[in-house]
Structures are given as C-alpha cells and as structure tokens.
Coordinates of C-alpha atoms and ligand atoms in Angstrom, one line a residue:
M1377 CA 118.2 117.9 98.2
A1378 CA 119.3 117.8 101.8
A1379 CA 118.0 117.1 105.3
R1380 CA 114.7 119.1 105.4
T1381 CA 113.8 122.1 107.5
G1382 CA 110.4 122.2 109.2
K1383 CA 109.3 124.7 106.5
E1384 CA 110.2 122.3 103.7
Y1385 CA 108.4 119.5 105.5
L1386 CA 105.3 121.7 105.8
E1387 CA 105.5 122.9 102.2
R1388 CA 105.6 119.3 100.9
L1389 CA 102.6 118.4 103.1
A1390 CA 100.7 121.4 101.9
A1391 CA 101.2 120.2 98.3
S1392 CA 100.0 116.7 99.2
R1393 CA 96.4 115.6 98.8
P1394 CA 95.8 112.5 100.9
T1395 CA 92.2 111.4 101.3
V1396 CA 91.3 111.2 105.0
H1397 CA 87.9 110.4 106.5
I1398 CA 87.7 112.0 109.9
Q1399 CA 84.7 112.7 112.1
G1400 CA 82.2 112.7 109.3
E1401 CA 84.2 114.8 106.9
T1402 CA 86.5 113.8 104.0
L1403 CA 89.7 115.8 103.7
T1404 CA 91.7 115.8 100.5
G1405 CA 94.6 117.8 101.7
G1406 CA 94.8 120.7 104.1
I1407 CA 96.2 118.4 106.8
Q1408 CA 98.6 120.9 108.3
E1409 CA 95.7 123.3 109.0
H1410 CA 93.1 120.8 110.3
P1411 CA 92.6 120.9 114.1
A1412 CA 93.2 117.2 114.5
F1413 CA 96.7 117.3 113.0
R1414 CA 98.0 120.9 113.0
N1415 CA 99.7 120.7 116.4
V1416 CA 101.5 117.3 115.9
V1417 CA 102.5 118.5 112.4
R1418 CA 104.1 121.5 114.0
T1419 CA 106.0 119.2 116.4
Y1420 CA 107.2 117.1 113.4
A1421 CA 108.3 120.4 111.7
E1422 CA 110.3 121.2 114.9
L1423 CA 112.2 117.8 114.5
Y1424 CA 113.2 118.7 111.0
D1425 CA 114.4 122.1 112.2
L1426 CA 116.6 120.4 114.8
Q1427 CA 118.6 119.0 111.9
H1428 CA 119.7 122.5 111.2
S1429 CA 120.2 123.8 114.7
D1430 CA 123.8 124.6 115.7
E1431 CA 123.4 122.3 118.7
H1432 CA 122.3 119.2 116.9
K1433 CA 123.2 119.4 113.2
D1434 CA 126.4 117.5 113.6
V1435 CA 124.7 114.5 115.2
L1436 CA 121.5 114.6 113.2
T1437 CA 123.1 114.8 109.8
Y1438 CA 126.0 113.3 107.8
T1439 CA 127.3 113.9 104.3
S1440 CA 125.4 112.1 101.6
P1441 CA 127.6 109.8 99.5
T1442 CA 125.7 110.7 96.4
S1443 CA 124.9 114.4 96.6
G1444 CA 127.5 115.6 99.1
E1445 CA 124.6 117.4 101.0
P1446 CA 123.9 116.9 104.7
V1447 CA 121.2 114.2 105.1
G1448 CA 119.6 112.6 108.1
T1449 CA 121.8 110.4 110.3
S1450 CA 119.1 107.7 110.5
F1451 CA 119.9 107.0 106.8
L1452 CA 123.6 106.4 107.6
T1453 CA 124.7 102.8 106.8
P1454 CA 126.9 102.0 109.9
K1455 CA 130.3 100.6 109.1
T1456 CA 132.2 101.5 112.3
P1457 CA 131.3 101.6 116.0
N1458 CA 131.3 105.4 115.9
D1459 CA 128.6 105.2 113.2
L1460 CA 126.4 103.1 115.5
V1461 CA 126.9 105.6 118.3
K1462 CA 126.1 108.5 116.0
R1463 CA 122.9 106.8 114.9
R1464 CA 121.9 106.2 118.5
K1465 CA 122.7 109.8 119.5
A1466 CA 120.6 111.1 116.6
F1467 CA 117.6 108.8 117.6
K1468 CA 118.0 110.2 121.2
V1469 CA 117.8 113.9 120.2
W1470 CA 114.5 113.3 118.4
A1471 CA 113.2 111.0 121.1
D1472 CA 114.0 113.5 123.8
H1473 CA 112.1 116.2 122.0
S1474 CA 108.9 114.3 122.6
N1475 CA 109.9 112.5 125.8
G1476 CA 109.6 109.4 123.7
M1477 CA 105.9 110.0 123.0
L1478 CA 106.3 110.2 119.2
G1479 CA 106.5 106.6 118.0
R1480 CA 106.7 107.2 114.3
T1481 CA 109.3 109.9 113.8
G1482 CA 111.1 109.4 110.4
D1483 CA 114.1 107.7 111.9
Y1484 CA 112.1 104.6 112.6
M1485 CA 111.3 103.7 109.0
N1486 CA 114.6 105.3 107.8
S1487 CA 116.4 102.7 109.8
S1488 CA 114.4 100.0 108.2
L1489 CA 115.0 101.4 104.7
M1490 CA 118.7 101.7 105.3
A1491 CA 119.0 98.0 106.2
L1492 CA 116.7 96.8 103.5
A1493 CA 118.7 98.7 100.8
S1494 CA 122.0 97.4 102.1
A1495 CA 120.6 93.9 101.5
A1496 CA 119.6 94.7 97.9
D1497 CA 121.3 91.5 96.8
W1498 CA 118.8 89.5 99.0
F1499 CA 115.9 91.2 97.2
A1500 CA 117.6 90.5 93.9
Q1501 CA 117.5 86.8 94.4
A1502 CA 113.9 86.8 93.3
D1503 CA 114.4 89.4 90.6
P1504 CA 117.3 91.8 90.1
A1505 CA 114.8 94.6 89.6
F1506 CA 113.7 94.3 93.3
G1507 CA 117.2 94.8 94.5
E1508 CA 117.6 97.9 92.3
N1509 CA 114.2 99.2 93.4
I1510 CA 114.9 99.0 97.1
R1511 CA 118.3 100.7 96.6
R1512 CA 116.9 103.5 94.5
Y1513 CA 113.9 104.0 96.9
Y1514 CA 116.2 104.3 99.9
E1515 CA 118.3 106.9 98.1
K1516 CA 115.2 108.8 97.2
A1517 CA 113.9 108.8 100.8
R1518 CA 117.4 109.8 102.0
E1519 CA 117.9 112.7 99.5
E1520 CA 114.3 114.0 99.8
D1521 CA 114.2 113.3 103.6
L1522 CA 110.8 111.6 103.2
L1523 CA 108.7 110.9 106.2
C1524 CA 107.5 107.3 105.8
T1525 CA 104.9 105.3 107.7
H1526 CA 104.0 101.6 107.3
T1527 CA 101.1 99.3 107.4
L1528 CA 101.5 95.6 108.1
I1529 CA 98.6 93.6 109.4
P1530 CA 95.3 92.6 107.8
P1531 CA 92.0 94.0 109.3
Q1532 CA 90.8 92.5 112.5
V1533 CA 87.7 90.8 111.3
N1534 CA 88.0 87.2 112.3
R1535 CA 91.4 86.2 113.6
A1536 CA 90.3 82.5 113.7
V1537 CA 91.0 82.3 110.0
A1538 CA 94.0 83.6 108.0
G1539 CA 94.0 87.1 106.5
T1540 CA 93.8 85.5 103.1
Q1541 CA 90.4 83.9 104.0
Q1542 CA 88.6 87.0 105.4
A1543 CA 85.4 87.6 103.5
G1544 CA 86.2 84.9 100.9
G1545 CA 89.6 86.5 100.3
K1546 CA 88.0 89.9 99.4
L1547 CA 88.9 91.9 102.5
A1548 CA 92.7 92.1 103.2
A1549 CA 94.7 94.2 100.8
R1550 CA 95.8 92.0 97.9
I1551 CA 97.0 92.1 94.3
V1552 CA 93.9 92.0 92.1
R1553 CA 95.6 92.3 88.8
E1554 CA 98.8 93.2 87.0
D1555 CA 99.2 95.4 84.0
D1556 CA 102.2 96.4 81.8
N1557 CA 103.7 98.7 84.3
G1558 CA 102.6 97.6 87.8
V1559 CA 100.1 95.9 90.0
V1560 CA 96.7 96.9 91.3
I1561 CA 95.9 96.5 95.0
S1562 CA 92.4 96.3 96.6
G1563 CA 91.2 95.7 100.2
A1564 CA 92.4 97.0 103.5
R1565 CA 95.2 97.0 106.0
M1566 CA 94.4 97.4 109.7
L1567 CA 96.3 100.5 110.8
A1568 CA 98.9 103.1 109.9
T1569 CA 100.0 105.7 112.4
I1570 CA 100.7 109.2 111.2
A1571 CA 99.4 108.3 107.8
P1572 CA 97.6 111.7 107.1
F1573 CA 100.8 113.7 107.6
A1574 CA 103.5 111.3 106.3
D1575 CA 104.9 111.6 102.8
E1576 CA 104.9 107.9 101.9
M1577 CA 103.2 104.7 102.9
L1578 CA 105.3 101.5 103.1
V1579 CA 103.1 98.5 102.6
F1580 CA 105.3 95.8 104.0
P1581 CA 104.8 92.1 105.0
S1582 CA 104.0 91.2 108.5
T1583 CA 102.0 88.0 109.1
V1584 CA 103.8 84.8 108.2
L1585 CA 102.7 83.6 104.8
R1586 CA 102.5 79.9 104.0
G1587 CA 103.6 80.1 100.4
T1588 CA 100.5 78.4 99.1
P1589 CA 99.0 79.6 95.8
E1590 CA 96.2 81.4 97.8
D1591 CA 98.9 83.4 99.6
K1592 CA 100.4 84.7 96.4
P1593 CA 98.2 87.8 96.0
Y1594 CA 99.0 88.7 99.6
S1595 CA 102.8 88.5 99.2
Y1596 CA 104.2 91.9 98.4
A1597 CA 106.2 94.8 99.6
F1598 CA 105.9 98.3 98.0
A1599 CA 106.0 102.0 98.7
I1600 CA 103.6 104.6 97.5
P1601 CA 103.0 108.3 98.0
N1602 CA 100.5 109.2 100.6
D1603 CA 98.1 110.7 98.2
T1604 CA 98.2 107.9 95.5
P1605 CA 94.7 107.8 93.8
G1606 CA 92.5 105.2 95.4
L1607 CA 94.4 105.2 98.8
R1608 CA 92.1 106.3 101.6
Y1609 CA 92.5 106.6 105.4
I1610 CA 89.9 106.3 108.1
A1611 CA 91.2 108.2 111.1
R1612 CA 90.2 107.4 114.6
E1613 CA 88.7 110.2 116.8
P1614 CA 91.5 112.7 117.5
L1615 CA 92.8 112.9 121.1
D1616 CA 94.1 116.4 120.5
Y1617 CA 91.1 118.4 121.6
D1618 CA 92.8 121.6 120.5
R1619 CA 93.1 122.6 124.2
P1620 CA 95.9 124.9 125.6
R1621 CA 99.3 123.3 126.1
H1622 CA 99.0 124.0 129.8
D1623 CA 95.9 121.8 130.1
H1624 CA 96.8 119.0 127.7
P1625 CA 100.6 119.3 127.6
L1626 CA 101.2 116.0 125.7
A1627 CA 98.1 115.6 123.5
S1628 CA 98.4 119.2 122.2
R1629 CA 101.9 118.3 120.9
F1630 CA 102.3 114.6 120.2
E1631 CA 99.0 113.1 119.1
E1632 CA 99.9 110.7 116.3
S1633 CA 96.8 109.8 114.4
D1634 CA 96.1 106.1 113.7
C1635 CA 94.2 105.2 110.5
V1636 CA 92.7 102.2 108.8
V1637 CA 94.1 102.0 105.3
V1638 CA 91.8 101.3 102.3
F1639 CA 93.1 100.4 98.9
D1640 CA 90.6 101.0 96.2
D1641 CA 92.2 99.8 93.0
V1642 CA 95.5 101.4 93.9
H1643 CA 98.0 101.2 91.1
V1644 CA 101.6 100.5 92.2
P1645 CA 104.2 100.9 89.5
F1646 CA 106.8 98.1 89.3
E1647 CA 109.6 100.4 90.2
R1648 CA 108.0 100.9 93.6
C1649 CA 107.7 97.2 94.3
F1650 CA 110.4 95.3 96.4
A1651 CA 108.8 91.9 96.4
L1652 CA 105.8 90.4 94.5
G1653 CA 104.2 87.0 94.9
D1654 CA 107.1 85.5 96.8
A1655 CA 106.1 84.3 100.3
E1656 CA 109.6 83.3 101.3
L1657 CA 111.0 86.7 100.5
C1658 CA 108.2 88.3 102.5
N1659 CA 108.7 86.0 105.5
G1660 CA 112.4 86.8 105.7
F1661 CA 111.9 90.5 105.0
Y1662 CA 113.0 91.9 108.4
S1663 CA 115.2 89.1 109.8
Q1664 CA 117.2 88.3 106.7
T1665 CA 118.0 91.9 106.0
S1666 CA 118.8 93.0 109.6
S1667 CA 116.0 95.5 109.2
V1668 CA 114.4 94.4 112.5
V1669 CA 117.6 95.0 114.4
H1670 CA 118.1 98.6 113.2
M1671 CA 114.4 99.4 113.8
T1672 CA 114.7 98.0 117.4
H1673 CA 117.9 100.0 118.0
Q1674 CA 115.9 103.1 117.3
V1675 CA 112.9 101.9 119.4
V1676 CA 114.9 101.0 122.4
T1677 CA 116.6 104.4 122.3
R1678 CA 113.2 106.0 122.2
T1679 CA 111.8 103.9 125.0
T1680 CA 115.0 104.8 127.1
A1681 CA 114.1 108.5 126.5
K1682 CA 110.6 107.8 127.5
T1683 CA 111.7 106.0 130.7
E1684 CA 114.0 109.0 131.6
Y1685 CA 111.0 111.2 131.2
I1686 CA 108.9 109.1 133.5
L1687 CA 111.6 109.0 136.1
G1688 CA 111.9 112.8 136.0
L1689 CA 108.2 113.2 136.2
V1690 CA 107.7 110.8 139.2
T1691 CA 110.6 112.6 141.0
L1692 CA 109.0 116.0 140.6
L1693 CA 105.7 114.5 141.7
T1694 CA 107.0 112.8 144.9
E1695 CA 109.0 115.8 145.9
A1696 CA 106.1 118.1 145.3
I1697 CA 103.8 116.4 147.8
G1698 CA 106.5 115.2 150.2
I1699 CA 106.1 111.4 149.7
E1700 CA 109.7 110.7 148.8
Q1701 CA 110.6 109.2 152.2
F1702 CA 107.9 106.5 152.2
Q1703 CA 109.3 103.0 151.5
H1704 CA 106.7 101.8 149.1
V1705 CA 107.1 105.0 147.1
Q1706 CA 110.8 104.3 146.9
E1707 CA 110.1 100.8 145.8
D1708 CA 108.0 102.2 142.9
V1709 CA 110.7 104.7 141.9
A1710 CA 113.3 102.0 142.1
E1711 CA 111.2 100.0 139.6
I1712 CA 111.4 102.8 137.1
I1713 CA 115.2 103.3 137.7
T1714 CA 115.7 99.5 137.2
T1715 CA 113.8 99.7 133.9
L1716 CA 115.9 102.6 132.7
E1717 CA 119.2 101.0 133.6
T1718 CA 118.0 97.7 132.0
L1719 CA 117.2 99.5 128.7
R1720 CA 120.6 101.3 128.8
A1721 CA 122.4 98.1 129.4
F1722 CA 120.6 96.4 126.5
L1723 CA 121.6 99.3 124.2
R1724 CA 125.2 99.2 125.4
A1725 CA 125.4 95.4 125.0
A1726 CA 123.8 95.6 121.5
E1727 CA 126.4 98.1 120.4
A1728 CA 129.4 96.5 122.1
D1729 CA 128.6 93.1 120.5
A1730 CA 127.8 94.5 117.1
E1731 CA 129.0 92.5 114.1
V1732 CA 129.3 93.1 110.4
N1733 CA 126.5 91.3 108.6
E1734 CA 126.7 89.5 105.3
Y1735 CA 126.0 92.8 103.5
G1736 CA 128.8 94.7 105.2
V1737 CA 126.6 96.6 107.6
L1738 CA 127.8 96.9 111.3
T1739 CA 124.7 95.5 113.0
P1740 CA 123.9 95.7 116.7
A1741 CA 123.6 92.4 118.5
F1742 CA 120.0 91.4 118.3
A1743 CA 119.8 89.3 121.5
P1744 CA 119.8 92.3 123.9
L1745 CA 117.5 94.3 121.7
N1746 CA 115.2 91.4 121.3
A1747 CA 115.0 91.0 125.1
A1748 CA 114.2 94.7 125.3
R1749 CA 111.4 94.6 122.8
N1750 CA 109.9 91.6 124.6
L1751 CA 110.1 93.3 128.0
Y1752 CA 109.1 96.9 127.4
P1753 CA 105.5 96.3 126.3
K1754 CA 104.8 95.0 129.8
L1755 CA 107.2 97.2 131.8
Y1756 CA 105.6 100.3 130.3
Q1757 CA 102.2 99.4 131.7
R1758 CA 103.5 99.8 135.2
F1759 CA 104.4 103.5 134.7
P1760 CA 100.9 105.0 134.4
Q1761 CA 99.9 102.6 137.2
I1762 CA 102.7 104.0 139.5
L1763 CA 101.9 107.6 138.6
R1764 CA 98.2 107.1 139.3
K1765 CA 99.0 105.5 142.7
L1766 CA 101.4 108.2 143.7
G1767 CA 99.5 111.1 142.3
A1768 CA 96.2 110.0 143.9
S1769 CA 93.6 112.8 144.3
G1770 CA 96.1 115.4 143.2
L1771 CA 95.3 114.1 139.7
M1772 CA 91.8 115.4 140.1
A1773 CA 92.8 118.7 141.6
T1774 CA 93.7 120.0 138.1
P1775 CA 91.8 123.1 137.2
T1776 CA 92.5 124.6 133.8
E1777 CA 94.7 127.5 132.7
L1778 CA 91.6 129.7 132.5
D1779 CA 90.8 128.9 136.1
I1780 CA 94.3 129.8 137.2
Q1781 CA 93.9 133.2 135.5
G1782 CA 90.2 133.6 136.5
P1783 CA 88.2 134.3 139.6
G1784 CA 89.4 131.1 141.2
A1785 CA 93.0 132.2 141.1
A1786 CA 93.3 133.1 144.8
D1787 CA 91.8 129.8 145.9
I1788 CA 94.2 127.9 143.6
E1789 CA 97.1 129.8 145.0
A1790 CA 96.0 129.2 148.6
Y1791 CA 94.8 125.6 148.5
L1792 CA 96.6 123.9 145.7
Q1793 CA 100.1 124.7 146.7
S1794 CA 102.4 121.8 147.6
A1795 CA 105.5 121.2 149.6
T1796 CA 107.7 122.6 146.9
L1797 CA 105.4 124.4 144.4
T1798 CA 103.0 127.3 144.3
G1799 CA 99.4 126.5 143.4
P1800 CA 99.7 127.3 139.7
E1801 CA 103.0 125.4 139.5
R1802 CA 101.6 122.3 141.1
V1803 CA 98.5 122.4 138.8
K1804 CA 100.8 122.6 135.8
L1805 CA 102.8 119.6 137.0
F1806 CA 99.8 117.5 137.8
R1807 CA 98.2 118.2 134.4
L1808 CA 101.4 116.7 132.9
V1809 CA 101.1 113.7 135.1
W1810 CA 97.4 113.4 134.2
D1811 CA 98.2 113.5 130.5
T1812 CA 100.8 110.8 131.1
C1813 CA 98.7 108.4 133.1
I1814 CA 94.9 109.1 133.0
S1815 CA 93.9 111.0 129.8
A1816 CA 92.8 109.3 126.6
F1817 CA 96.2 110.3 125.2
S1818 CA 97.9 108.3 127.9
S1819 CA 95.7 105.2 127.4
R1820 CA 96.6 105.2 123.7
Q1821 CA 100.3 105.5 124.6
A1822 CA 99.9 102.4 126.9
L1823 CA 98.1 100.4 124.1
Y1824 CA 100.7 101.6 121.6
E1825 CA 103.7 100.4 123.7
Y1826 CA 101.9 97.1 124.3
Y1827 CA 101.4 96.4 120.6
F1828 CA 104.4 98.3 119.2
F1829 CA 106.1 95.2 117.7
G1830 CA 102.9 93.1 117.3
D1831 CA 101.1 91.0 119.8
P1832 CA 103.5 90.3 122.7
V1833 CA 102.0 86.9 123.2
R1834 CA 102.9 85.7 119.7
M1835 CA 106.1 87.7 119.8
A1836 CA 107.0 85.7 122.9
G1837 CA 106.2 82.5 121.0
A1838 CA 108.6 83.4 118.2
Y1839 CA 111.2 84.5 120.7
V1840 CA 111.2 81.1 122.5
K1841 CA 111.3 79.3 119.2
S1842 CA 114.2 81.3 117.9
Y1843 CA 116.3 81.2 121.1
D1844 CA 119.0 78.5 121.1
R1845 CA 118.4 76.8 124.5
E1846 CA 120.3 73.6 123.5
P1847 CA 123.5 74.4 125.4
Y1848 CA 121.6 75.1 128.6
K1849 CA 119.5 71.9 128.2
A1850 CA 122.7 70.0 127.6
R1851 CA 124.3 71.4 130.7
V1852 CA 121.4 70.4 132.9
Q1853 CA 121.3 67.0 131.3
A1854 CA 125.0 66.5 131.9
F1855 CA 124.4 67.4 135.5
L1856 CA 121.6 64.9 135.8
D1857 CA 123.9 62.3 134.2
R1858 CA 126.8 63.0 136.4
A1859 CA 127.5 60.0 138.6
Ligands
FAD534 C1 98.1 102.6 118.8 C2 98.4 101.6 117.8 C3 99.1 102.0 116.7 C4 99.5 101.1 115.7 N1 100.1 101.5 114.5 C5 100.4 100.7 113.6 C6 101.1 101.1 112.4 O1 101.5 102.2 112.2 N2 101.3 100.2 111.4 C7 100.9 98.9 111.5 O2 101.1 98.1 110.6 N3 100.3 98.5 112.6 C8 100.0 99.3 113.7 N4 99.4 98.9 114.8 C9 98.9 97.5 114.8 C10 99.8 96.5 115.6 O3 100.7 96.0 114.7 C11 98.8 95.4 116.1 O4 98.0 96.0 117.1 C12 99.5 94.2 116.6 O5 100.2 93.6 115.5 C13 98.5 93.2 117.1 O6 97.5 92.9 116.2 P1 96.0 93.2 116.4 O7 95.9 94.5 117.0 O8 95.3 93.0 115.1 O9 95.5 92.2 117.5 P2 94.8 90.8 117.2 O10 95.8 89.9 116.3 O11 93.5 90.9 116.6 O12 94.8 90.2 118.6 C14 93.7 90.5 119.6 C15 93.8 89.5 120.7 O13 93.6 88.2 120.3 C16 94.8 87.4 120.6 N5 95.0 86.6 119.3 C17 94.6 86.9 118.1 N6 95.1 86.0 117.2 C18 95.8 85.1 117.9 C19 96.6 84.0 117.5 N7 96.7 83.6 116.3 N8 97.3 83.4 118.5 C20 97.2 83.8 119.8 N9 96.5 84.9 120.2 C21 95.8 85.5 119.3 C22 95.9 88.3 120.9 O14 96.8 87.8 121.8 C23 95.2 89.6 121.4 O15 95.1 89.5 122.8 C24 99.1 99.8 115.8 C25 98.4 99.4 117.0 C26 98.1 100.3 117.9 C27 97.3 99.8 119.1

C-alpha cells in the first residue's frame, strides 16, 4: 500500500473498535462520527489528502524501497543533507496546516520508528528477534501509513515512590505473565494523546529503570493495534464543544484528545515486542538509537510553524487596534520574533552539523535541538500572556457568529469596528486570538508545550548532566592559574 488518502484513513478508523470511556458513555468504535472527535479526525484526514495534492506530494512522499509506491517522507531514512531538508519541509507542510496546534501528527512517531528500525542491530544485542521485530514493524507502519501514538509514563499516584512501587506494584502497566506466543500486560499508563483515533499504540519506555529484579516486569517496548482486546482509554472532557468554526476556530479543528490508558490483561504477541525485561535496553531506547534526535527535529519544525502563526496573529492584532507604535508593544513583538529566529537557527545548525551515526543514518546535531526543546516549554508560555496583554478587553468583545448575523448585527458593525477591520472582521480575528490565549483549548496547548518532552525541571537536570562542561571549566581554571 502507499501513502494514505484522507478517505483511506477514515475507512480504517471506521473499521477499528477501540474502547473509549468518555463523558459517561463507552464507545466501541464509531469514533469518526462522535462529536468529541469528528472534527479533529476530519483535520487528520486533510493531512493525509495533502500527501496526494499536486502542491505537496513531492515533498510529502518518496518512493518506498520495498513496494516502489509513494510513502510518507517522515519514514525516509536520511542519508544525504537533501534527505534531511526534505524531511523538515514535509514536517513543515503538516505543521503549517494546523499552525503547529496538532502535536501528534503521524510524522512525530514515524520519525521515531524510522530511527529505531535503522538501529535494529542495537535491539538485536538482547535478542536477534527484537531487531527483526522493530525493522518489520517500521516497514508495516510505512507501507500501511499507520497513525501511531505513544504512552510512556506511569500513572500519577504518588511520585514520591517509583512507578514500580505504586499500590504494591499493582498499578503501573507491567508484564504479568508470559505464554507461548507473547506477554500479558496489566495496569495503566498515564496518558496517550489522540489514542481514540490513532491506528496503533506504541508502549515505549520513559522513566529511568534501575535494572533491579523488581524493574523487570516494567521493562518493555511494544506496539499494539488501538483496538486490542483489554485495551481501554479514559478520555478527558473534550474541548471541542461542537461550536461553529467562526466561534471556536482552533478547538473546532485541532482538539487532540488525551486519554489515560488501561491494560486489562492485554496480550502482546512476541513479534510486536522490541524489548522485554531488559532495563538497560529500555534506558538507552531513545538516545542510543538517535530516535530522540529525529523526534526533536520534527518537534522544533512544528514549534517554528507555531511561532510563525503567533507572530502573524499578534501583527494582525496590533494593526487592527492601532497599537503597533507603542514601544512596549514592540518589545513584546520583538520577543516573538527573537523566539522564531532562535528556533530557525537551531534547526539550521542541527542540519548543517548533521553527522552519520553508527547505523549509517544522517542524524541532525542534537546540541541545538536539545537547546530548543529545553527552551520552548518556557518560551511558549509567554505567547498567550502577550496576546492577553495586547488584546485586553477586545478579547471579551467577541460575540458569536449567530450574533453577527442576528439582530445585533448593526451594533456590531458600528461599535466593534477597528482601525483596519469592519466589526465582523474584527470579531472573527479576536475569536481566533481568544482561542489561542484564553479558551480551554489554549490552556491545554500551554500545558502541552510545557510538558511535551517530559517535566522541564527533570529534563534540565538531565541536560546539565549530559553537557560536557569540562573544557569551559578548564579554561576558567587556567585563567585563575595564570601568573
Ligand atoms: C496535554 C498533555 C498531553 C500529553 N500526552 C502524552 C502522550 O501522548 N503520551 C505520553 O506518554 N505522555 C503524555 N503526556 C504526559 C507527559 O509526558 C507528562 O506530563 C510529563 O512527562 C510530566 O509527567 P507528569 O505529568 O506525570 O508530572 P509529574 O511527574 O507528576 O510532576 C508533577 C510535578 O511534580 C514535580 N515532580 C514530580 N516528581 C519529581 C521528581 N522526581 N523530581 C523533581 N520534581 C518532581 C514536577 O516537577 C512537576 O512540577 C502528556 C501531558 C500533557 C499535559
């Protein structure tokens, strides 16, 4: 098979039967029609259609080495600088489509799978079957153009003790037994975004395991179909209130559900396992395979698109109400421009300094991407703050589409006009600003960016530990020692 169309994505979803608890009901399928999911599912279908559009197909697809069919560029194993650029351009087309608001488009996990599969020999150290499994799974995902999500961390019950110790070891998802053809998983994982409308769930390692015998049942990596028997999702309250696009321009398109993941004796066949009972393999999963680098390459491209959107939005806002010339406004706009240029520079540096890794994959330099992923969680928090400050009461003068067409139309025309816009145009713009900085959707976006790569505090700790500061220390020491 080849890169999917939107129709093919929807057909597969319609045939899938994931179990989802949502607002007091339990769905077993029918996701694409449910009010909580149907709009975002439509947006995801649009992404798949872009792969076939005359404008984007050359960037979004390449020729599969096995089937000869066009497949998604995010599966491309980069060997040349042009491959890296093509990958980034493809990430950007999809990110632009949602203004960077969709965090879990397929290219994110595809990038991870590509890198993991290229490091099949690393998996094979523990068991040749694992190397073969990850390679085969990547090819399956590529040829079927699967949409994968992932779930990493144990439930947030008591962070004072390890995941393995929650509720006497009976809470976090763990291997409870093994049979002739696989393992059985019980317990829960904290969260998986887009789980109800993904095709596959990647259950990958995250927290550092100590390698003690108690850790063994928690050391695994596997992939299962979204509707595997015993797998259940508990969805949070949807933020798409099924309101018109005019009124909720972002939430009505880009609301990616977040779900708690429950494993109730879920059987995972051995051929779907990439690591089992091996803490060392799990701990090196992302770094030793370069997977984290390719994932971050996609994420920084997405956050660049998001920052471009914020800059465009703030410019329309400041022009609309004639505040461009005030210095503190310019200072805020400059902050957004600086963030954008910083992200672009990181991307450029990462690609310019790319090196071939031990598995023959041209891998962007991690140092700039690592800096970007440590910065953005905090930088993003400023954007809604700035939009709120500059939008001020205009963010409350936001009647709905029905009002614009209803008896209040003349008043809206007369009193809600702005320096550059008619009343209805200004309301439309300010509803978009509202959905970016005040609505429930916008708050979830801010939380998402903050925790995208895990807790920024602990990420900073790991960053400091991994960064080689010896040369700088030595230089200062030499200066101190200089006579
Ligand atoms: C919108 C959203 C979507 C998400 N989607 C996914 C997804 O698709 N897949 C997935 O796997 N995960 C997902 N996550 C989860 C994300 O990975 C976590 O939020 C992140 O790893 C932080 O873990 P936590 O939320 O459990 O916070 P906790 O670890 O519970 O931390 C809570 C607070 O306590 C502090 N704290 C806790 N433990 C320690 C410690 N040991 N040392 C220092 N400070 C500590 C933290 O600094 C933080 O302030 C998502 C999260 C959000 C918010």
